[in-house]
CSV table of N, CA and C in Angstrom, one decimal:
chain,number,residue,atom,x,y,z
A,1,PHE,N,1.3,11.1,16.0
A,1,PHE,CA,1.2,12.6,16.2
A,1,PHE,C,-0.3,13.0,16.5
A,2,PHE,N,-1.2,12.2,16.0
A,2,PHE,CA,-2.6,12.6,16.2
A,2,PHE,C,-2.9,12.8,17.7
A,3,THR,N,-2.5,11.9,18.6
A,3,THR,CA,-2.8,12.0,20.0
A,3,THR,C,-2.2,13.3,20.6
A,4,LYS,N,-1.0,13.6,20.3
A,4,LYS,CA,-0.4,14.8,20.8
A,4,LYS,C,-1.1,16.0,20.3
A,5,ASP,N,-1.4,16.0,19.0
A,5,ASP,CA,-2.1,17.2,18.5
A,5,ASP,C,-3.5,17.3,19.0
A,6,ILE,N,-4.2,16.2,19.2
A,6,ILE,CA,-5.6,16.3,19.9
A,6,ILE,C,-5.4,16.9,21.3
A,7,LEU,N,-4.5,16.4,22.0
A,7,LEU,CA,-4.3,16.9,23.4
A,7,LEU,C,-4.0,18.4,23.4
A,8,GLN,N,-3.2,18.8,22.4
A,8,GLN,CA,-2.8,20.2,22.4
A,8,GLN,C,-3.8,21.1,21.7
A,9,GLY,N,-4.9,20.5,21.2
A,9,GLY,CA,-6.0,21.3,20.5
A,9,GLY,C,-5.6,21.7,19.1
A,10,LYS,N,-4.6,21.2,18.6
A,10,LYS,CA,-4.2,21.5,17.2
A,10,LYS,C,-5.1,20.9,16.2
A,11,GLU,N,-5.2,21.5,15.1
A,11,GLU,CA,-6.0,21.0,14.0
A,11,GLU,C,-5.3,19.8,13.3
A,12,ILE,N,-6.1,18.7,13.1
A,12,ILE,CA,-5.5,17.5,12.4
A,12,ILE,C,-6.2,17.3,11.1
A,13,ASN,N,-5.4,17.0,10.1
A,13,ASN,CA,-5.9,16.7,8.8
A,13,ASN,C,-6.4,15.3,8.7
A,14,ILE,N,-7.7,15.1,8.2
A,14,ILE,CA,-8.2,13.8,7.9
A,14,ILE,C,-8.6,13.8,6.5
A,15,TYR,N,-8.0,12.9,5.7
A,15,TYR,CA,-8.2,12.9,4.3
A,15,TYR,C,-9.4,12.0,3.9
A,16,LYS,N,-10.0,12.4,2.8
A,16,LYS,CA,-11.0,11.6,2.2
A,16,LYS,C,-10.6,11.4,0.7
A,17,THR,N,-11.1,10.4,0.0
A,17,THR,CA,-10.8,10.2,-1.4
A,17,THR,C,-11.5,11.2,-2.2
A,18,PRO,N,-11.0,11.4,-3.5
A,18,PRO,CA,-11.7,12.3,-4.4
A,18,PRO,C,-13.2,11.9,-4.6
A,19,GLU,N,-13.5,10.7,-4.3
A,19,GLU,CA,-14.9,10.2,-4.4
A,19,GLU,C,-15.7,10.4,-3.1
A,20,GLY,N,-15.0,11.0,-2.1
A,20,GLY,CA,-15.7,11.3,-0.8
A,20,GLY,C,-15.6,10.1,0.2
A,21,LYS,N,-14.9,9.1,-0.1
A,21,LYS,CA,-14.8,7.9,0.9
A,21,LYS,C,-13.7,8.2,1.9
A,22,GLU,N,-13.8,7.5,3.0
A,22,GLU,CA,-12.8,7.6,4.1
A,22,GLU,C,-11.5,6.9,3.7
A,23,VAL,N,-10.4,7.4,4.0
A,23,VAL,CA,-9.1,6.8,3.8
A,23,VAL,C,-8.9,5.8,4.9
A,24,ALA,N,-8.3,4.7,4.6
A,24,ALA,CA,-8.1,3.6,5.6
A,24,ALA,C,-6.7,3.1,5.6
A,25,ARG,N,-6.2,2.8,6.8
A,25,ARG,CA,-4.8,2.4,6.9
A,25,ARG,C,-4.7,1.1,7.8
A,26,ASP,N,-3.6,0.4,7.6
A,26,ASP,CA,-3.3,-0.8,8.4
A,26,ASP,C,-2.5,-0.3,9.6
A,27,PHE,N,-3.1,-0.3,10.7
A,27,PHE,CA,-2.3,0.0,11.9
A,27,PHE,C,-1.9,-1.2,12.7
A,28,THR,N,-0.6,-1.4,12.9
A,28,THR,CA,-0.1,-2.5,13.6
A,28,THR,C,0.7,-2.1,14.8
A,29,TYR,N,0.4,-2.7,16.0
A,29,TYR,CA,1.0,-2.3,17.2
A,29,TYR,C,2.5,-2.6,17.1
A,30,ILE,N,3.3,-1.6,17.5
A,30,ILE,CA,4.8,-1.7,17.3
A,30,ILE,C,5.4,-2.9,18.1
A,31,ASP,N,4.9,-3.2,19.3
A,31,ASP,CA,5.4,-4.4,20.0
A,31,ASP,C,5.2,-5.7,19.2
A,32,ASP,N,4.1,-5.8,18.5
A,32,ASP,CA,3.8,-7.0,17.7
A,32,ASP,C,4.8,-7.1,16.5
A,33,VAL,N,5.2,-5.9,15.9
A,33,VAL,CA,6.2,-6.0,14.9
A,33,VAL,C,7.5,-6.4,15.4
A,34,VAL,N,7.9,-5.8,16.6
A,34,VAL,CA,9.2,-6.2,17.2
A,34,VAL,C,9.2,-7.6,17.5
A,35,LYS,N,8.1,-8.2,18.1
A,35,LYS,CA,8.1,-9.6,18.4
A,35,LYS,C,8.2,-10.4,17.2
A,36,GLY,N,7.6,-10.0,16.1
A,36,GLY,CA,7.7,-10.7,14.8
A,36,GLY,C,9.1,-10.7,14.3
A,37,CYS,N,9.8,-9.6,14.3
A,37,CYS,CA,11.1,-9.5,13.9
A,37,CYS,C,12.1,-10.4,14.7
A,38,LEU,N,11.9,-10.3,16.0
A,38,LEU,CA,12.7,-11.2,16.9
A,38,LEU,C,12.4,-12.6,16.7
A,39,GLY,N,11.2,-13.0,16.5
A,39,GLY,CA,10.8,-14.4,16.2
A,39,GLY,C,11.5,-14.8,14.9
A,40,ALA,N,11.5,-14.0,13.9
A,40,ALA,CA,12.1,-14.3,12.6
A,40,ALA,C,13.6,-14.6,12.8
A,41,LEU,N,14.2,-13.7,13.6
A,41,LEU,CA,15.7,-13.9,13.8
A,41,LEU,C,15.9,-15.2,14.6
A,42,ASP,N,15.1,-15.5,15.5
A,42,ASP,CA,15.3,-16.7,16.3
A,42,ASP,C,15.2,-18.0,15.5
A,43,THR,N,14.3,-17.9,14.5
A,43,THR,CA,14.1,-19.2,13.7
A,43,THR,C,14.9,-19.2,12.4
A,44,ALA,N,15.7,-18.2,12.1
A,44,ALA,CA,16.4,-18.1,10.8
A,44,ALA,C,17.4,-19.3,10.7
A,45,GLN,N,18.1,-19.6,11.7
A,45,GLN,CA,19.1,-20.7,11.6
A,45,GLN,C,18.4,-22.1,11.8
A,46,LYS,N,17.3,-22.1,12.6
A,46,LYS,CA,16.7,-23.4,12.9
A,46,LYS,C,15.7,-23.9,11.8
A,47,SER,N,15.1,-23.1,11.1
A,47,SER,CA,14.0,-23.5,10.2
A,47,SER,C,14.6,-24.3,9.1
A,48,THR,N,13.9,-25.4,8.8
A,48,THR,CA,14.3,-26.2,7.6
A,48,THR,C,13.3,-26.2,6.5
A,49,GLY,N,12.2,-25.4,6.7
A,49,GLY,CA,11.2,-25.3,5.6
A,49,GLY,C,10.4,-26.5,5.5
A,50,SER,N,9.7,-26.6,4.4
A,50,SER,CA,8.8,-27.8,4.2
A,50,SER,C,9.2,-28.7,3.1
A,51,GLY,N,10.4,-28.5,2.6
A,51,GLY,CA,10.9,-29.4,1.6
A,51,GLY,C,11.1,-28.6,0.3
A,52,GLY,N,11.6,-29.3,-0.7
A,52,GLY,CA,11.8,-28.7,-2.0
A,52,GLY,C,12.8,-27.5,-1.9
A,53,LYS,N,12.5,-26.4,-2.6
A,53,LYS,CA,13.3,-25.3,-2.6
A,53,LYS,C,13.4,-24.6,-1.2
A,54,LYS,N,12.4,-24.9,-0.3
A,54,LYS,CA,12.4,-24.3,1.0
A,54,LYS,C,13.2,-25.1,2.0
A,55,ARG,N,13.8,-26.2,1.6
A,55,ARG,CA,14.6,-27.0,2.6
A,55,ARG,C,15.9,-26.2,2.9
A,56,GLY,N,16.2,-26.2,4.2
A,56,GLY,CA,17.5,-25.6,4.6
A,56,GLY,C,17.2,-24.4,5.5
A,57,PRO,N,18.2,-23.6,5.9
A,57,PRO,CA,18.1,-22.5,6.8
A,57,PRO,C,17.2,-21.4,6.1
A,58,ALA,N,16.6,-20.6,7.0
A,58,ALA,CA,15.6,-19.6,6.5
A,58,ALA,C,16.2,-18.2,6.5
A,59,GLN,N,17.5,-18.0,6.4
A,59,GLN,CA,18.0,-16.6,6.5
A,59,GLN,C,17.5,-15.7,5.5
A,60,LEU,N,17.2,-16.2,4.3
A,60,LEU,CA,16.7,-15.4,3.2
A,60,LEU,C,15.2,-15.4,3.0
A,61,ARG,N,14.5,-15.9,4.0
A,61,ARG,CA,13.0,-16.0,3.8
A,61,ARG,C,12.4,-14.7,4.1
A,62,ILE,N,11.2,-14.5,3.5
A,62,ILE,CA,10.4,-13.3,3.7
A,62,ILE,C,9.3,-13.6,4.8
A,63,TYR,N,9.2,-12.7,5.8
A,63,TYR,CA,8.2,-12.8,6.8
A,63,TYR,C,7.3,-11.5,6.7
A,64,ASN,N,6.1,-11.7,6.4
A,64,ASN,CA,5.1,-10.6,6.2
A,64,ASN,C,4.5,-10.3,7.6
A,65,LEU,N,4.7,-9.1,8.1
A,65,LEU,CA,4.2,-8.7,9.4
A,65,LEU,C,3.2,-7.6,9.1
A,66,GLY,N,2.1,-7.7,9.7
A,66,GLY,CA,1.1,-6.6,9.6
A,66,GLY,C,-0.3,-7.0,9.9
A,67,ASN,N,-1.2,-6.1,9.8
A,67,ASN,CA,-2.6,-6.4,10.1
A,67,ASN,C,-3.4,-6.4,8.8
A,68,THR,N,-4.2,-7.4,8.5
A,68,THR,CA,-4.9,-7.5,7.3
A,68,THR,C,-6.2,-6.7,7.2
A,69,SER,N,-6.5,-6.0,8.3
A,69,SER,CA,-7.8,-5.3,8.4
A,69,SER,C,-7.6,-3.7,8.4
A,70,PRO,N,-7.7,-3.0,7.3
A,70,PRO,CA,-7.5,-1.6,7.3
A,70,PRO,C,-8.6,-0.9,8.2
A,71,VAL,N,-8.2,0.1,8.8
A,71,VAL,CA,-9.1,0.9,9.7
A,71,VAL,C,-9.3,2.3,9.1
A,72,PRO,N,-10.5,2.8,9.0
A,72,PRO,CA,-10.7,4.2,8.5
A,72,PRO,C,-10.0,5.1,9.5
A,73,VAL,N,-9.3,6.1,9.0
A,73,VAL,CA,-8.5,7.0,9.8
A,73,VAL,C,-9.5,7.8,10.8
A,74,GLY,N,-10.7,8.1,10.3
A,74,GLY,CA,-11.7,8.8,11.1
A,74,GLY,C,-12.0,8.0,12.4
A,75,ARG,N,-12.1,6.7,12.2
A,75,ARG,CA,-12.4,5.8,13.3
A,75,ARG,C,-11.3,5.7,14.3
A,76,LEU,N,-10.1,5.7,13.8
A,76,LEU,CA,-8.9,5.8,14.7
A,76,LEU,C,-9.0,7.1,15.5
A,77,VAL,N,-9.3,8.2,14.9
A,77,VAL,CA,-9.3,9.5,15.6
A,77,VAL,C,-10.5,9.4,16.7
A,78,GLY,N,-11.6,8.8,16.3
A,78,GLY,CA,-12.7,8.7,17.3
A,78,GLY,C,-12.3,7.8,18.5
A,79,ILE,N,-11.5,6.8,18.3
A,79,ILE,CA,-11.0,5.9,19.4
A,79,ILE,C,-10.1,6.8,20.2
A,80,LEU,N,-9.2,7.5,19.6
A,80,LEU,CA,-8.3,8.4,20.4
A,80,LEU,C,-9.0,9.4,21.2
A,81,GLU,N,-10.1,10.0,20.6
A,81,GLU,CA,-10.9,11.0,21.3
A,81,GLU,C,-11.5,10.4,22.6
A,82,GLY,N,-12.0,9.2,22.5
A,82,GLY,CA,-12.6,8.5,23.6
A,82,GLY,C,-11.6,8.2,24.7
A,83,LEU,N,-10.4,7.8,24.3
A,83,LEU,CA,-9.3,7.4,25.2
A,83,LEU,C,-8.8,8.6,26.0
A,84,VAL,N,-8.6,9.7,25.3
A,84,VAL,CA,-8.0,10.9,26.0
A,84,VAL,C,-9.0,11.8,26.5
A,85,GLY,N,-10.3,11.6,26.1
A,85,GLY,CA,-11.4,12.5,26.7
A,85,GLY,C,-11.4,13.9,26.1
A,86,VAL,N,-10.8,14.0,24.9
A,86,VAL,CA,-10.8,15.4,24.2
A,86,VAL,C,-11.3,15.2,22.8
A,87,LYS,N,-12.1,16.2,22.4
A,87,LYS,CA,-12.7,16.2,21.0
A,87,LYS,C,-11.6,16.7,20.1
A,88,ALA,N,-11.3,16.0,19.0
A,88,ALA,CA,-10.3,16.5,18.0
A,88,ALA,C,-10.8,17.6,17.2
A,89,ASN,N,-9.9,18.5,16.9
A,89,ASN,CA,-10.2,19.6,16.0
A,89,ASN,C,-9.8,19.1,14.5
A,90,LYS,N,-10.9,18.5,13.9
A,90,LYS,CA,-10.6,17.8,12.6
A,90,LYS,C,-10.8,18.8,11.4
A,91,HIS,N,-9.9,18.6,10.5
A,91,HIS,CA,-10.0,19.3,9.2
A,91,HIS,C,-10.0,18.3,8.1
A,92,VAL,N,-11.2,18.0,7.6
A,92,VAL,CA,-11.4,17.0,6.5
A,92,VAL,C,-11.1,17.6,5.2
A,93,ILE,N,-10.1,17.0,4.5
A,93,ILE,CA,-9.8,17.5,3.1
A,93,ILE,C,-9.7,16.4,2.1
A,94,THR,N,-9.8,16.7,0.9
A,94,THR,CA,-9.7,15.7,-0.2
A,94,THR,C,-8.3,15.5,-0.5
A,95,MET,N,-7.9,14.2,-0.6
A,95,MET,CA,-6.5,13.9,-0.9
A,95,MET,C,-6.3,14.1,-2.4
A,96,PRO,N,-5.1,14.5,-2.8
A,96,PRO,CA,-4.8,14.7,-4.3
A,96,PRO,C,-5.0,13.4,-5.0
A,97,ARG,N,-5.3,13.5,-6.3
A,97,ARG,CA,-5.5,12.2,-7.1
A,97,ARG,C,-4.1,11.5,-7.3
A,98,ASN,N,-3.0,12.2,-7.3
A,98,ASN,CA,-1.7,11.5,-7.4
A,98,ASN,C,-1.0,11.6,-6.1
A,99,GLY,N,-0.2,10.7,-5.8
A,99,GLY,CA,0.5,10.6,-4.5
A,99,GLY,C,0.1,9.5,-3.7
A,100,ASP,N,-0.4,9.8,-2.5
A,100,ASP,CA,-0.8,8.7,-1.6
A,100,ASP,C,-1.9,7.9,-2.1
A,101,VAL,N,-2.1,6.7,-1.5
A,101,VAL,CA,-3.2,5.8,-1.9
A,101,VAL,C,-4.3,5.8,-0.8
A,102,PRO,N,-5.5,5.6,-1.2
A,102,PRO,CA,-6.6,5.7,-0.2
A,102,PRO,C,-6.7,4.6,0.8
A,103,TYR,N,-6.2,3.4,0.4
A,103,TYR,CA,-6.3,2.2,1.3
A,103,TYR,C,-5.0,1.5,1.3
A,104,THR,N,-4.5,1.1,2.5
A,104,THR,CA,-3.4,0.3,2.6
A,104,THR,C,-3.6,-0.8,3.7
A,105,HIS,N,-3.1,-2.0,3.4
A,105,HIS,CA,-3.1,-3.0,4.5
A,105,HIS,C,-2.1,-4.1,4.0
A,106,ALA,N,-1.7,-4.9,5.0
A,106,ALA,CA,-0.7,-5.9,4.8
A,106,ALA,C,-1.3,-7.1,4.1
A,107,ASN,N,-0.6,-7.7,3.2
A,107,ASN,CA,-1.0,-9.0,2.6
A,107,ASN,C,0.0,-10.0,3.2
A,108,VAL,N,-0.5,-10.8,4.2
A,108,VAL,CA,0.4,-11.7,4.8
A,108,VAL,C,0.2,-13.2,4.3
A,109,THR,N,-0.4,-13.3,3.1
A,109,THR,CA,-0.5,-14.6,2.6
A,109,THR,C,0.7,-15.2,1.9
């Protein structure tokens, strides 16, 4: 929604932590997630694992999909500004102490 709001000149909220640090998120391209899901489906019946408890089909295996490098939300907005050629109307606010977390990213280990 950031891109649409930037193009329409709407104000976008950019959160900072109560300590004043930038909030960061794990942004993963949707096509990569779709390819990962399809790849997991394709290998579910074929996979035999590496032995021991993992020997046999992989229908019940866990596949971690994601990006392990969180990106500050302000940096994402800056990239979008450059791509669309429009300066965002940013409203920087402090996130509440309870609720959302300041940093998220996938753990694919």
